[in-house]
C-alpha cells in the first residue's frame, strides 16, 4: 500500500501554514530582533544550538 493509503484520488502535500501573511510578518520581526540584539550585545535573542 502506498502513502495514499490505497486511495488513488488522494493528493498528499506539505503543510503551508508558515506561508500566511501573519507568519511571514512574525518571522521577519523575529529576524530583525535577532539582528538588532546581535549588533548591540553580540548575542542573538534566539541562538541556534550547535550540534556536538
mmCIF file of C-alpha atoms in Angstrom:
data_model
loop_
_atom_site.group_PDB
_atom_site.id
_atom_site.type_symbol
_atom_site.label_atom_id
_atom_site.label_comp_id
_atom_site.label_asym_id
_atom_site.label_seq_id
_atom_site.Cartn_x
_atom_site.Cartn_y
_atom_site.Cartn_z
ATOM 1 C CA UNK A 1 0.000 0.000 0.000
ATOM 2 C CA UNK A 2 1.364 3.434 -0.906
ATOM 3 C CA UNK A 3 1.479 6.640 1.110
ATOM 4 C CA UNK A 4 -2.018 7.494 -0.117
ATOM 5 C CA UNK A 5 -3.472 4.567 1.849
ATOM 6 C CA UNK A 6 -4.643 2.900 -1.346
ATOM 7 C CA UNK A 7 -6.796 5.842 -2.395
ATOM 8 C CA UNK A 8 -5.817 6.849 -5.952
ATOM 9 C CA UNK A 9 -7.697 10.169 -5.753
ATOM 10 C CA UNK A 10 -5.739 11.414 -2.693
ATOM 11 C CA UNK A 11 -3.034 14.038 -3.128
ATOM 12 C CA UNK A 12 -0.532 14.398 -0.285
ATOM 13 C CA UNK A 13 1.002 17.863 0.078
ATOM 14 C CA UNK A 14 3.298 19.610 2.507
ATOM 15 C CA UNK A 15 1.917 21.873 5.233
ATOM 16 C CA UNK A 16 1.812 25.522 4.115
ATOM 17 C CA UNK A 17 0.708 27.175 7.379
ATOM 18 C CA UNK A 18 4.003 29.046 7.592
ATOM 19 C CA UNK A 19 3.148 30.948 4.422
ATOM 20 C CA UNK A 20 0.404 33.216 5.784
ATOM 21 C CA UNK A 21 0.933 36.973 5.943
ATOM 22 C CA UNK A 22 0.885 36.806 9.744
ATOM 23 C CA UNK A 23 3.518 34.061 9.829
ATOM 24 C CA UNK A 24 5.813 35.873 7.399
ATOM 25 C CA UNK A 25 5.479 39.092 9.422
ATOM 26 C CA UNK A 26 6.321 37.202 12.635
ATOM 27 C CA UNK A 27 9.360 35.566 11.002
ATOM 28 C CA UNK A 28 10.550 38.961 9.754
ATOM 29 C CA UNK A 29 10.065 40.586 13.176
ATOM 30 C CA UNK A 30 11.978 37.775 14.906
ATOM 31 C CA UNK A 31 14.793 38.012 12.377
ATOM 32 C CA UNK A 32 15.075 41.787 12.767
ATOM 33 C CA UNK A 33 15.035 41.491 16.578
ATOM 34 C CA UNK A 34 17.827 38.903 16.405
ATOM 35 C CA UNK A 35 19.955 41.131 14.174
ATOM 36 C CA UNK A 36 19.456 44.145 16.449
ATOM 37 C CA UNK A 37 20.282 42.110 19.575
ATOM 38 C CA UNK A 38 23.399 40.719 17.910
ATOM 39 C CA UNK A 39 24.521 44.197 16.880
ATOM 40 C CA UNK A 40 24.031 45.501 20.426
ATOM 41 C CA UNK A 41 25.247 42.590 22.565
ATOM 42 C CA UNK A 42 26.912 40.093 20.237
ATOM 43 C CA UNK A 43 24.262 37.504 21.138
ATOM 44 C CA UNK A 44 21.030 36.865 19.197
ATOM 45 C CA UNK A 45 17.732 36.575 21.074
ATOM 46 C CA UNK A 46 17.134 33.127 19.597
ATOM 47 C CA UNK A 47 20.505 31.429 19.089
ATOM 48 C CA UNK A 48 20.705 28.182 17.154
ATOM 49 C CA UNK A 49 22.445 25.450 19.132
ATOM 50 C CA UNK A 50 25.449 23.818 17.505
ATOM 51 C CA UNK A 51 25.402 20.044 17.323
ATOM 52 C CA UNK A 52 28.053 18.412 19.474
#
